[in-house]
Coordinates of C-alpha atoms and ligand atoms in Angstrom, one line a residue:
M1 CA -12.0 -23.7 -10.9
A2 CA -13.2 -20.1 -11.0
S3 CA -16.8 -20.9 -11.8
G4 CA -17.0 -23.8 -9.4
A5 CA -15.6 -21.8 -6.6
K6 CA -18.0 -18.9 -7.3
S7 CA -21.0 -21.1 -7.0
L8 CA -19.9 -22.5 -3.6
W9 CA -20.8 -19.4 -1.7
M10 CA -23.7 -17.0 -1.7
M11 CA -23.0 -13.4 -2.2
P12 CA -24.7 -11.1 0.4
H13 CA -25.1 -8.2 -2.0
S14 CA -26.2 -9.2 -5.4
S15 CA -25.2 -5.7 -6.7
K16 CA -21.6 -6.6 -6.4
P17 CA -20.2 -9.1 -8.8
A18 CA -17.5 -11.4 -7.5
P19 CA -14.2 -10.6 -9.1
S20 CA -13.3 -13.1 -11.7
L21 CA -10.4 -15.3 -10.9
K22 CA -7.4 -14.6 -12.9
L23 CA -5.5 -17.8 -12.3
S24 CA -7.2 -20.7 -13.9
S25 CA -4.8 -23.3 -15.1
F26 CA -2.3 -25.3 -13.2
R27 CA 0.5 -23.6 -15.1
D28 CA -0.6 -20.2 -13.8
L29 CA 0.3 -21.5 -10.3
F30 CA 3.9 -20.9 -11.1
V31 CA 3.5 -17.4 -12.7
F32 CA 4.4 -15.6 -9.5
T33 CA 6.5 -18.3 -8.0
R34 CA 9.3 -17.4 -10.3
R35 CA 9.0 -13.7 -9.3
A36 CA 8.8 -14.6 -5.6
F37 CA 12.1 -16.5 -6.0
G38 CA 13.6 -13.6 -7.8
L39 CA 12.5 -11.3 -5.0
V40 CA 14.1 -13.6 -2.4
W41 CA 17.2 -14.0 -4.5
T42 CA 17.7 -10.2 -4.9
T43 CA 16.9 -9.5 -1.3
S44 CA 19.6 -11.8 0.2
R45 CA 21.7 -14.3 -1.7
P46 CA 23.4 -15.8 1.4
L47 CA 20.0 -16.4 3.0
A48 CA 18.7 -17.9 -0.2
Y49 CA 21.6 -20.3 -0.4
A50 CA 21.3 -21.3 3.2
F51 CA 17.6 -21.9 2.8
C52 CA 18.2 -24.1 -0.2
F53 CA 21.0 -26.1 1.5
F54 CA 19.1 -26.7 4.8
T55 CA 16.0 -27.7 2.9
L56 CA 17.8 -30.4 1.0
L57 CA 19.3 -31.7 4.2
A58 CA 16.0 -31.7 6.0
G59 CA 14.6 -33.7 3.0
C60 CA 17.2 -36.5 3.2
L61 CA 17.4 -37.0 7.0
P62 CA 13.9 -38.6 7.6
G63 CA 14.7 -41.4 5.1
V64 CA 18.0 -42.0 6.9
L65 CA 16.1 -42.2 10.2
A66 CA 13.6 -44.7 8.9
F67 CA 16.3 -46.9 7.6
V68 CA 18.3 -46.7 10.9
G69 CA 15.1 -47.7 12.7
K70 CA 14.9 -50.8 10.6
L71 CA 18.6 -51.7 11.3
L72 CA 17.9 -51.1 15.0
V73 CA 14.9 -53.5 15.3
D74 CA 16.6 -56.1 13.2
G75 CA 19.8 -55.6 15.3
V76 CA 17.7 -56.2 18.5
V77 CA 16.3 -59.4 17.1
T78 CA 19.8 -60.6 16.1
A79 CA 21.2 -59.5 19.5
Q80 CA 18.5 -61.5 21.3
L81 CA 19.4 -64.6 19.3
Q82 CA 23.1 -64.1 19.8
H83 CA 23.0 -62.8 23.3
N84 CA 25.2 -59.9 22.3
P85 CA 23.7 -56.4 22.6
D86 CA 26.5 -54.4 20.9
P87 CA 25.2 -54.2 17.3
A88 CA 21.8 -52.9 18.6
M89 CA 23.5 -50.3 20.8
K90 CA 25.4 -49.0 17.9
Y91 CA 22.2 -48.2 16.0
V92 CA 20.7 -46.5 19.0
L93 CA 23.6 -44.0 19.0
L94 CA 23.3 -43.6 15.2
E95 CA 19.6 -42.8 15.4
A96 CA 20.2 -40.3 18.3
A97 CA 22.8 -38.6 16.1
A98 CA 20.4 -38.4 13.1
V99 CA 17.6 -37.0 15.3
M100 CA 19.9 -34.3 16.6
A101 CA 21.1 -33.4 13.2
L102 CA 17.5 -33.1 12.0
A103 CA 16.6 -30.9 14.9
L104 CA 19.6 -28.7 14.1
V105 CA 18.7 -28.4 10.5
Q106 CA 15.0 -27.6 11.3
R107 CA 16.1 -24.9 13.7
A108 CA 18.4 -23.4 11.1
I109 CA 15.6 -23.3 8.6
S110 CA 13.3 -21.4 11.0
V111 CA 16.1 -18.9 11.7
V112 CA 16.7 -18.3 7.9
Q113 CA 12.9 -18.0 7.5
A114 CA 12.7 -15.4 10.3
L115 CA 15.5 -13.3 8.8
L116 CA 14.1 -13.5 5.3
R117 CA 10.6 -12.6 6.6
A118 CA 11.9 -9.4 8.1
Q119 CA 13.9 -8.4 5.0
L120 CA 11.3 -9.3 2.5
G121 CA 8.4 -7.7 4.5
Y122 CA 10.4 -4.5 4.5
R123 CA 11.4 -4.8 0.8
V124 CA 7.8 -5.4 -0.5
N125 CA 6.4 -2.6 1.6
E126 CA 9.1 -0.3 0.3
M127 CA 8.2 -1.3 -3.3
I128 CA 4.5 -0.6 -2.6
L129 CA 5.3 2.8 -1.1
A130 CA 7.8 3.7 -3.9
K131 CA 5.1 2.8 -6.4
A132 CA 2.5 5.0 -4.6
L133 CA 5.0 7.9 -4.8
S134 CA 5.3 7.5 -8.5
L135 CA 1.6 7.6 -9.2
D136 CA -0.3 10.6 -10.4
L137 CA -2.8 12.6 -8.4
R138 CA -5.6 11.2 -10.5
H139 CA -4.9 7.7 -9.2
F140 CA -5.5 8.9 -5.6
E141 CA -8.9 10.1 -6.6
D142 CA -10.0 6.7 -7.7
S143 CA -11.5 4.3 -5.2
E144 CA -10.4 1.2 -7.2
F145 CA -6.9 2.4 -6.8
Y146 CA -7.4 2.5 -3.0
D147 CA -8.7 -1.1 -3.1
K148 CA -5.6 -2.2 -4.9
L149 CA -3.3 -0.3 -2.6
S150 CA -4.9 -1.7 0.5
Q151 CA -5.1 -5.2 -0.8
A152 CA -1.4 -5.0 -1.7
R153 CA -0.5 -3.6 1.7
R154 CA -2.6 -5.9 3.8
Q155 CA -1.6 -9.2 2.4
A156 CA 1.1 -9.0 -0.2
S157 CA 4.0 -8.2 2.0
M158 CA 4.0 -11.7 3.6
R159 CA 3.1 -13.6 0.5
P160 CA 6.4 -13.8 -1.4
L161 CA 8.2 -15.4 1.5
S162 CA 5.2 -17.7 2.2
L163 CA 5.4 -18.8 -1.5
V164 CA 9.1 -19.5 -1.3
N165 CA 8.7 -21.3 2.0
R166 CA 6.0 -23.5 0.5
T167 CA 8.0 -24.2 -2.6
F168 CA 10.9 -25.3 -0.5
D169 CA 8.6 -27.3 1.7
V170 CA 7.3 -29.1 -1.4
L171 CA 10.8 -29.7 -2.5
Q172 CA 11.7 -31.1 1.0
Q173 CA 8.6 -33.3 1.1
M174 CA 9.4 -34.6 -2.4
I175 CA 12.9 -35.6 -1.3
I176 CA 11.4 -37.3 1.7
L177 CA 8.9 -39.1 -0.5
L178 CA 11.5 -40.1 -2.9
T179 CA 13.6 -41.8 -0.2
Y180 CA 10.5 -43.3 1.4
G181 CA 9.2 -44.4 -2.0
T182 CA 12.5 -46.2 -2.7
L183 CA 12.3 -48.0 0.6
L184 CA 8.6 -48.8 0.1
W185 CA 9.1 -49.9 -3.5
A186 CA 10.9 -53.0 -2.2
F187 CA 7.7 -54.0 -0.4
S188 CA 5.3 -53.2 -3.2
P189 CA 4.9 -50.6 -6.0
W190 CA 1.2 -50.6 -5.3
A191 CA 1.8 -49.3 -1.8
V192 CA 3.7 -46.4 -3.3
L193 CA 0.7 -45.6 -5.5
L194 CA -1.7 -45.9 -2.6
L195 CA 0.4 -43.5 -0.6
V196 CA 0.1 -40.8 -3.3
L197 CA -3.5 -41.3 -4.3
A198 CA -4.7 -41.1 -0.7
G199 CA -3.6 -37.5 -0.4
L200 CA -5.2 -36.2 -3.5
P201 CA -8.8 -35.5 -2.3
T202 CA -7.5 -33.3 0.6
F203 CA -5.4 -31.3 -1.9
W204 CA -8.3 -30.7 -4.2
V205 CA -10.5 -29.5 -1.3
E206 CA -7.7 -27.2 0.0
A207 CA -7.1 -25.6 -3.4
R208 CA -10.8 -25.1 -4.0
F209 CA -11.3 -23.3 -0.6
S210 CA -8.1 -21.3 -1.1
S211 CA -9.5 -19.7 -4.2
E212 CA -12.8 -19.1 -2.4
A213 CA -11.1 -17.4 0.5
F214 CA -9.2 -15.2 -1.9
Q215 CA -12.3 -14.1 -3.7
L216 CA -13.9 -13.3 -0.5
F217 CA -10.9 -11.2 0.5
N218 CA -10.9 -9.2 -2.7
W219 CA -14.6 -8.8 -2.9
R220 CA -14.6 -7.4 0.6
S221 CA -11.9 -4.9 0.0
P222 CA -14.1 -1.8 0.0
E223 CA -15.7 -2.8 3.2
T224 CA -12.4 -3.4 4.9
R225 CA -11.3 0.0 3.8
R226 CA -14.4 1.5 5.2
Q227 CA -13.6 -0.2 8.4
M228 CA -10.1 1.1 8.4
Y229 CA -11.4 4.5 7.8
L230 CA -13.7 4.3 10.8
E231 CA -10.8 3.1 12.9
H232 CA -8.8 6.1 11.8
L233 CA -11.7 8.5 12.6
I234 CA -12.2 7.1 16.0
A235 CA -8.5 6.8 17.0
N236 CA -7.1 10.1 15.6
D237 CA -6.6 13.4 17.4
D238 CA -7.6 15.4 14.4
Y239 CA -11.2 14.2 14.6
A240 CA -11.6 13.7 18.4
K241 CA -13.0 17.2 18.9
E242 CA -15.9 16.9 16.4
I243 CA -16.6 13.3 17.2
K244 CA -17.1 14.1 20.8
L245 CA -19.2 17.2 20.3
F246 CA -21.5 15.7 17.8
G247 CA -21.7 12.5 19.8
L248 CA -20.6 10.5 16.7
G249 CA -18.5 7.9 18.6
P250 CA -21.2 5.3 19.3
L251 CA -22.6 5.6 15.8
F252 CA -19.2 5.0 14.2
L253 CA -18.5 2.2 16.5
E254 CA -21.8 0.6 15.6
R255 CA -20.9 0.9 11.9
Y256 CA -17.6 -0.7 12.6
R257 CA -19.2 -3.5 14.5
N258 CA -21.7 -4.1 11.6
I259 CA -19.0 -4.4 9.1
F260 CA -17.1 -6.8 11.3
H261 CA -20.2 -9.0 11.9
E262 CA -21.0 -9.2 8.2
A263 CA -17.5 -10.2 7.4
Y264 CA -17.2 -12.6 10.3
G265 CA -20.4 -14.4 9.2
L266 CA -18.9 -15.1 5.8
D267 CA -15.5 -16.1 7.3
R268 CA -17.1 -18.4 9.7
R269 CA -19.2 -20.1 7.0
L270 CA -16.1 -20.6 4.9
A271 CA -14.0 -21.8 7.8
L272 CA -16.6 -24.4 8.9
R273 CA -17.1 -25.7 5.4
R274 CA -13.4 -25.8 4.8
A275 CA -12.9 -27.8 8.1
A276 CA -15.7 -30.2 7.4
W277 CA -14.6 -31.1 3.9
T278 CA -11.0 -31.3 4.8
Y279 CA -11.8 -33.6 7.7
L280 CA -14.0 -35.9 5.5
W281 CA -11.5 -36.3 2.8
G282 CA -8.7 -36.6 5.4
M283 CA -10.6 -39.6 6.8
L284 CA -10.3 -41.3 3.4
G285 CA -6.5 -41.0 3.7
T286 CA -6.6 -42.5 7.2
C287 CA -8.6 -45.4 5.9
A288 CA -6.0 -46.0 3.2
L289 CA -3.3 -45.8 5.9
Y290 CA -4.9 -48.5 8.1
G291 CA -5.6 -50.6 5.0
A292 CA -1.8 -50.5 4.3
Y293 CA -1.1 -51.3 8.0
L294 CA -3.2 -54.4 7.8
W295 CA -1.4 -55.5 4.7
I296 CA 2.0 -54.9 6.2
V297 CA 1.2 -56.7 9.5
K298 CA -0.3 -59.6 7.6
A299 CA 2.8 -59.9 5.4
T300 CA 5.0 -59.9 8.6
V301 CA 2.8 -62.5 10.4
E302 CA 3.1 -64.7 7.3
G303 CA 6.9 -64.4 7.5
H304 CA 7.5 -62.3 4.3
L305 CA 8.9 -59.4 6.3
S306 CA 11.3 -59.2 9.2
L307 CA 10.2 -57.2 12.4
G308 CA 12.7 -54.5 11.4
E309 CA 11.2 -54.2 7.9
M310 CA 7.7 -54.1 9.4
T311 CA 8.6 -51.2 11.7
M312 CA 10.3 -49.4 8.8
Y313 CA 7.3 -49.8 6.5
L314 CA 4.9 -48.7 9.1
V315 CA 6.9 -45.6 9.8
V316 CA 7.5 -44.9 6.1
F317 CA 3.8 -45.3 5.3
K318 CA 2.6 -43.2 8.1
Q319 CA 5.2 -40.4 7.6
G320 CA 5.0 -40.8 3.9
Q321 CA 1.3 -40.1 4.0
Q322 CA 2.0 -37.0 6.1
A323 CA 4.6 -35.9 3.5
V324 CA 2.1 -36.3 0.7
T325 CA -0.6 -34.4 2.6
S326 CA 1.9 -31.7 3.6
S327 CA 3.3 -31.3 0.1
L328 CA -0.1 -31.2 -1.5
A329 CA -1.3 -28.6 1.2
S330 CA 1.8 -26.6 0.3
I331 CA 0.9 -26.7 -3.4
G332 CA -2.6 -25.6 -2.4
G333 CA -1.0 -22.8 -0.4
M334 CA 1.2 -21.9 -3.3
Y335 CA -1.9 -21.5 -5.4
E336 CA -3.3 -19.2 -2.7
D337 CA -0.1 -17.2 -2.4
N338 CA -0.1 -16.8 -6.2
L339 CA -3.5 -15.3 -6.1
Y340 CA -2.6 -12.8 -3.5
L341 CA 0.6 -12.0 -5.3
S342 CA -1.4 -11.3 -8.4
N343 CA -2.9 -8.4 -6.4
L344 CA 0.5 -7.1 -5.5
Y345 CA 1.8 -7.2 -9.1
D346 CA -1.5 -5.7 -10.3
F347 CA -0.7 -2.7 -8.1
L348 CA 3.0 -2.5 -8.9
E349 CA 2.1 -2.6 -12.6
I350 CA -0.4 0.2 -12.7
P351 CA 1.0 2.1 -15.7
V352 CA 2.5 5.4 -15.0
E353 CA 3.6 7.9 -17.6
T354 CA 7.3 8.3 -17.3
P355 CA 8.0 11.9 -18.2
G356 CA 10.5 12.2 -21.0
E357 CA 13.4 14.5 -21.0
G358 CA 11.8 17.9 -20.7
A359 CA 13.2 21.3 -21.3
S360 CA 14.6 23.4 -18.4
Q361 CA 14.1 26.7 -20.2
G362 CA 11.5 28.3 -22.4
P363 CA 12.2 30.0 -25.8
E364 CA 11.0 33.4 -24.5
P365 CA 12.4 34.0 -21.0
G366 CA 10.6 36.9 -19.4
Q367 CA 7.3 36.0 -21.1
G368 CA 5.7 34.9 -17.8
L369 CA 2.7 32.6 -17.5
R370 CA 0.0 32.4 -20.2
F371 CA -3.2 30.4 -20.1
E372 CA -4.7 30.0 -23.5
A373 CA -8.3 28.8 -23.7
V374 CA -7.8 26.3 -21.0
S375 CA -10.7 23.9 -20.2
F376 CA -10.6 21.1 -17.7
A377 CA -12.9 18.4 -16.4
Y378 CA -11.8 16.2 -13.5
P379 CA -11.4 12.5 -14.3
G380 CA -14.8 10.9 -14.1
S381 CA -16.7 14.2 -14.0
Q382 CA -18.9 15.4 -16.9
E383 CA -19.1 19.0 -15.7
P384 CA -16.0 21.0 -16.7
A385 CA -14.4 22.8 -13.7
L386 CA -12.8 25.4 -16.1
R387 CA -14.1 26.7 -19.4
E388 CA -11.8 28.4 -21.9
V389 CA -9.8 30.3 -19.3
S390 CA -7.2 32.7 -20.8
F391 CA -4.9 35.3 -19.1
H392 CA -1.3 36.4 -19.2
L393 CA 0.8 37.1 -16.2
R394 CA 4.1 39.0 -16.7
P395 CA 7.2 38.8 -14.5
G396 CA 6.7 40.9 -11.3
Q397 CA 2.9 41.0 -11.7
K398 CA 0.5 39.9 -9.0
L399 CA -2.8 38.3 -9.9
A400 CA -5.7 37.7 -7.6
L401 CA -8.3 35.0 -8.3
V402 CA -11.8 35.8 -7.0
G403 CA -14.9 33.7 -7.2
E404 CA -17.4 31.8 -5.1
N405 CA -16.6 28.4 -3.7
G406 CA -16.4 25.8 -6.5
S407 CA -15.8 28.4 -9.2
G408 CA -12.5 26.9 -10.2
K409 CA -9.8 28.9 -8.4
T410 CA -7.9 26.0 -6.9
T411 CA -8.3 24.0 -10.2
I412 CA -6.3 26.8 -12.0
V413 CA -3.6 26.4 -9.4
K414 CA -3.6 22.6 -9.8
L415 CA -3.3 22.9 -13.6
L416 CA -0.5 25.5 -13.5
S417 CA 1.5 23.3 -11.0
R418 CA 1.0 20.5 -13.5
L419 CA -0.8 18.2 -11.1
Y420 CA -3.3 17.8 -13.9
R421 CA -3.2 18.3 -17.6
P422 CA -5.8 20.6 -19.3
T423 CA -8.5 18.8 -21.2
S424 CA -8.1 21.4 -24.0
G425 CA -6.1 24.6 -24.4
A426 CA -2.6 25.0 -23.1
I427 CA -0.5 26.7 -20.4
F428 CA 2.8 28.4 -21.3
L429 CA 5.7 29.3 -19.1
D430 CA 8.3 31.5 -20.8
G431 CA 6.7 30.5 -24.1
L432 CA 7.0 26.8 -23.6
D433 CA 4.0 24.5 -23.0
L434 CA 4.0 23.3 -19.3
Q435 CA 3.8 19.7 -20.5
Q436 CA 7.2 20.0 -22.2
W437 CA 9.0 21.3 -19.2
D438 CA 11.3 19.1 -17.3
E439 CA 9.5 18.1 -14.0
V440 CA 12.3 19.2 -11.7
A441 CA 13.0 22.4 -13.5
L442 CA 9.3 23.3 -13.5
R443 CA 8.9 22.5 -9.8
R444 CA 11.9 24.8 -9.0
R445 CA 10.2 27.7 -10.8
I446 CA 6.9 27.4 -9.1
G447 CA 6.1 27.5 -5.4
V448 CA 2.6 26.7 -4.3
I449 CA 0.9 26.7 -0.9
F450 CA -2.5 25.1 -0.9
Q451 CA -5.2 26.0 1.5
D452 CA -5.2 22.4 2.8
F453 CA -1.4 22.4 3.3
V454 CA 0.0 19.6 5.4
R455 CA 0.7 20.0 9.0
Y456 CA 3.7 17.8 9.4
Q457 CA 4.3 16.4 12.9
F458 CA 8.0 17.4 12.6
I459 CA 9.9 20.2 14.2
V460 CA 8.9 23.8 13.2
G461 CA 12.1 24.3 11.2
E462 CA 11.4 21.3 9.1
N463 CA 7.9 22.3 8.6
I464 CA 9.3 25.4 6.8
G465 CA 12.1 23.5 5.2
V466 CA 9.8 21.1 3.4
G467 CA 9.2 24.1 1.0
D468 CA 12.5 23.2 -0.6
V469 CA 14.0 19.8 0.0
S470 CA 17.5 21.1 -0.7
G471 CA 17.1 23.3 2.3
L472 CA 15.2 20.9 4.6
D473 CA 17.9 21.1 7.3
D474 CA 19.2 24.6 6.6
E475 CA 18.6 26.6 9.7
A476 CA 19.7 29.9 8.2
R477 CA 17.2 29.5 5.3
W478 CA 14.4 28.5 7.8
K479 CA 15.0 31.8 9.6
D480 CA 15.0 33.8 6.5
A481 CA 11.8 32.2 5.2
A482 CA 10.1 32.5 8.5
E483 CA 10.9 36.2 8.6
K484 CA 9.4 36.7 5.2
G485 CA 6.4 34.6 6.0
Q486 CA 5.9 36.5 9.3
A487 CA 6.2 33.4 11.3
Q488 CA 9.3 34.5 13.2
E489 CA 7.4 35.9 16.1
V490 CA 5.3 32.8 16.6
I491 CA 8.4 30.5 16.4
E492 CA 10.5 32.5 18.8
G493 CA 7.8 32.2 21.4
L494 CA 8.0 28.4 21.3
P495 CA 10.0 26.6 24.0
Q496 CA 12.7 25.2 21.7
G497 CA 12.4 27.8 18.9
Y498 CA 12.9 26.3 15.5
N499 CA 13.5 22.9 17.1
T500 CA 10.1 22.6 18.7
Q501 CA 8.2 19.5 17.8
L502 CA 4.8 20.3 16.4
G503 CA 1.6 18.2 16.7
R504 CA 0.5 15.9 19.5
W505 CA 1.7 12.5 18.2
F506 CA 5.3 12.7 19.5
K507 CA 6.7 13.6 22.8
G508 CA 6.9 17.3 23.7
G509 CA 4.8 18.3 20.7
R510 CA 3.2 21.7 20.7
E511 CA 0.0 22.5 18.8
L512 CA -0.3 25.8 16.9
S513 CA -3.5 27.8 16.2
G514 CA -4.9 27.8 12.7
G515 CA -3.5 31.2 11.9
Q516 CA -0.1 30.3 13.3
W517 CA 0.0 27.2 11.2
Q518 CA -0.8 29.3 8.2
K519 CA 2.2 31.6 8.9
V520 CA 4.4 28.5 9.0
A521 CA 3.0 27.2 5.7
L522 CA 3.4 30.7 4.1
S523 CA 7.0 30.6 5.1
R524 CA 7.4 27.4 3.1
A525 CA 6.7 29.5 0.0
F526 CA 9.7 31.6 0.8
M527 CA 12.0 28.7 0.9
R528 CA 11.7 28.7 -2.9
Q529 CA 14.3 31.4 -3.4
G530 CA 14.7 30.6 -7.1
A531 CA 10.9 30.4 -7.9
D532 CA 9.6 33.0 -10.2
L533 CA 6.0 32.2 -9.6
L534 CA 4.5 31.9 -6.1
V535 CA 1.0 30.8 -5.6
L536 CA -0.9 31.2 -2.4
D537 CA -4.3 29.6 -2.3
E538 CA -6.1 31.1 0.7
P539 CA -3.1 30.7 3.0
T540 CA -4.2 33.5 5.4
S541 CA -7.9 32.8 5.9
A542 CA -7.3 32.0 9.6
V543 CA -5.1 35.0 10.1
D544 CA -6.8 38.2 11.4
P545 CA -7.5 40.8 8.7
K546 CA -5.0 43.3 10.0
A547 CA -2.2 40.7 10.0
E548 CA -3.3 39.6 6.5
V549 CA -2.9 43.1 5.1
Q550 CA 0.6 43.3 6.7
I551 CA 1.5 39.9 5.4
F552 CA 0.6 40.8 1.8
E553 CA 2.2 44.2 1.9
H554 CA 5.3 42.5 3.1
F555 CA 4.8 39.8 0.5
R556 CA 4.7 42.5 -2.3
D557 CA 8.0 43.9 -1.0
V558 CA 9.9 40.7 -0.9
T559 CA 8.6 39.4 -4.2
Q560 CA 9.0 42.5 -6.4
N561 CA 10.5 40.6 -9.3
Q562 CA 8.4 37.5 -8.9
M563 CA 5.0 36.7 -10.3
A564 CA 2.4 35.8 -7.7
I565 CA -1.1 34.4 -7.7
L566 CA -3.3 34.9 -4.7
I567 CA -6.6 33.5 -3.8
S568 CA -8.4 35.2 -1.0
H569 CA -11.9 36.1 0.0
R570 CA -10.8 39.3 1.6
F571 CA -10.9 42.3 -0.7
S572 CA -8.5 44.2 1.4
T573 CA -5.9 41.7 0.1
V574 CA -7.3 41.2 -3.3
R575 CA -7.2 44.9 -4.2
M576 CA -3.5 45.0 -3.7
A577 CA -3.0 42.7 -6.8
D578 CA -2.2 44.3 -10.1
E579 CA -4.8 42.2 -11.9
I580 CA -7.9 40.5 -10.7
L581 CA -9.6 37.6 -12.4
V582 CA -13.2 36.9 -11.5
L583 CA -14.4 33.4 -12.0
D584 CA -17.9 32.1 -12.1
K585 CA -18.6 28.4 -12.6
G586 CA -15.3 27.9 -14.3
K587 CA -15.5 30.9 -16.6
V588 CA -13.7 34.2 -16.5
T589 CA -16.4 36.9 -16.2
E590 CA -14.3 39.9 -15.3
F591 CA -10.6 40.8 -15.6
G592 CA -8.7 44.0 -14.7
S593 CA -7.3 46.1 -11.8
H594 CA -9.3 46.8 -8.7
E595 CA -10.1 50.3 -10.0
Q596 CA -11.1 49.0 -13.5
L597 CA -13.4 46.4 -12.0
L598 CA -15.0 48.9 -9.7
E599 CA -15.6 51.1 -12.7
L600 CA -17.1 48.2 -14.6
D601 CA -19.7 48.0 -11.8
G602 CA -20.2 44.3 -12.3
H603 CA -20.1 41.2 -10.0
Y604 CA -16.7 42.2 -8.4
S605 CA -17.8 45.7 -7.5
H606 CA -21.0 44.3 -6.0
L607 CA -19.1 41.8 -3.9
F608 CA -16.6 44.5 -2.8
R609 CA -19.3 46.8 -1.7
L610 CA -21.0 44.0 0.2
Q611 CA -17.9 43.2 2.1
A612 CA -17.0 46.9 2.7
A613 CA -20.5 47.5 4.2
G614 CA -20.0 44.5 6.5
Y615 CA -16.9 46.1 7.9
R616 CA -18.4 49.4 8.5
Ligands
LIG701 P1 -12.6 26.8 -5.7 O1 -11.2 26.7 -5.5 O2 -13.0 28.0 -6.5 O3 -13.5 26.8 -4.5 P2 -12.3 24.3 -7.1 O4 -11.3 24.7 -8.2 O5 -11.7 23.6 -5.9 O6 -13.1 25.6 -6.6 O7 -13.4 23.4 -7.7 C1 -14.0 23.7 -9.0 C2 -15.0 22.6 -9.3 O8 -14.3 21.3 -9.5 C3 -16.0 22.3 -8.2 O9 -17.3 22.1 -8.8 C4 -15.6 21.0 -7.5 O10 -16.7 20.3 -7.1 C5 -14.8 20.3 -8.6 N1 -13.7 19.6 -8.1 C6 -12.7 20.1 -7.3 N2 -11.8 19.1 -7.0 C7 -12.2 18.0 -7.6 C8 -11.7 16.7 -7.7 N3 -10.6 16.3 -7.2 N4 -12.4 15.8 -8.4 C9 -13.6 16.1 -9.0 N5 -14.1 17.3 -9.0 C10 -13.4 18.3 -8.3

């Protein structure tokens, strides 16, 4: 089916190959069906049982109705002959009762479906989010990963229930068909065969177009993400300022429009072709239906069937054909759901390294942090971001990293916080390779504030509390950390103090200036009371120079026994560090104290004089 489906539509960009279809055989249809059932079963057993029970009932009742219909017509004929309406009346009541029962069962099924939809939608989304949390940073730097994530999020949350619904629908239609088939068999086995065969062409067309729609969906994923990104840019407060000033709005909207129109063109083509083919093949089924009508009517006229039997066969044939079409459409739908679920499971099964039991202590406590010939290249990048970097930081020492943009300062921080693994060389904390540390123990020892820290739209206190989840709600610790991070003054000036909502998304939110935000972020570092290494990656670039000097003097005082690594472009701050490491294109070019480096009269002293001259 894959190759056939591919040839059915033209690809607008020849540079992009259509993804190959994974499900190719009929057996594959059921690969994910079992898992979808497992999902429903583990989500709610009572609902799963109820769904099953009502489906069985809904399958049996139409056969009962058709049979009661026959009894009724024959009853009327007999009643006319005998001039006694009672037997006929009895069947009217019986049919009314059966119709009411069927309506009740159908209502019950839709309630169960609605409840399951809510629970399953939530559950699958939760699975997707939990998976996203378990992935490494490198995954988030890969565009294919985003495609998988967005495919899973956009479609997959509805698909498991849809698959289960359809499976039950097939089951229900099968029961209906079985009862109808039994009734019709008495008329002619050929009629039963005709009933089934007439539905097959529509089924085939549906399945074929399902797989085509799926390929289109997958192939278009990057475009859809681009569209979502444009939406995000246009409708988000963070970007509003720049978009207005640069007049980017109409341009972005135009791009958004173009993506839509290209996608719409393909969708329309597919929808029209799908409708035309389904209609044509559907007509074939209608011809079969009326052929059978002719046959039944003729048999009745010739006296082989009673009027009641004729009515029953006509109903059975007409509704039986609907049941065939409907169950085959459901099977086609199951095929489609399976395709989409393959996306979901592709995403959920992205392999992650589960960290083994790590150590929570090193063999040489008090050794500090040691980089030994560490080199690193980002995934997919040829150029190394760090080349053979070595240094040793002892407890209580403060180290400053200096270098131009892109020289590798932040990369050092990412490596020592184990967000990435060195390509070669090793990093030791207390004499133990970072990779062998237990994740939780390591995170407890190191506190990092990145320059692009997150501005959470939570209350101020929580914005500090996130520095240590165990103290997220601990007001006393917020205050202590805010004092150390010099954010206290800012926070006390806010209307509700530590309980002031930040950001503009939620009611009563206040916005802080860049420098004020940095003080809040800096306070996060001080939530890590137990950390023996604090890393501050340009956390004070937006704070005025005088305040920055104060902050770092204070920082020295409160972190006397802790190691610290600072990144700053201000030499007034850098010179306070015990050691300074100068980086150029990922290589260490100079290392020593401020005085030593000035004496060396190299790059550092050149930059220092340049900046000092600027301030004069
Ligand atoms: P600095 O902090 O000194 O400004 P970085 O450590 O951020 O520099 O970057 C060092 C080099 O690594 C730069 O050439 C940059 O382009 C590259 N780089 C940084 N982050 C990534 C990333 N996530 N993926 C690929 N390359 C990166």
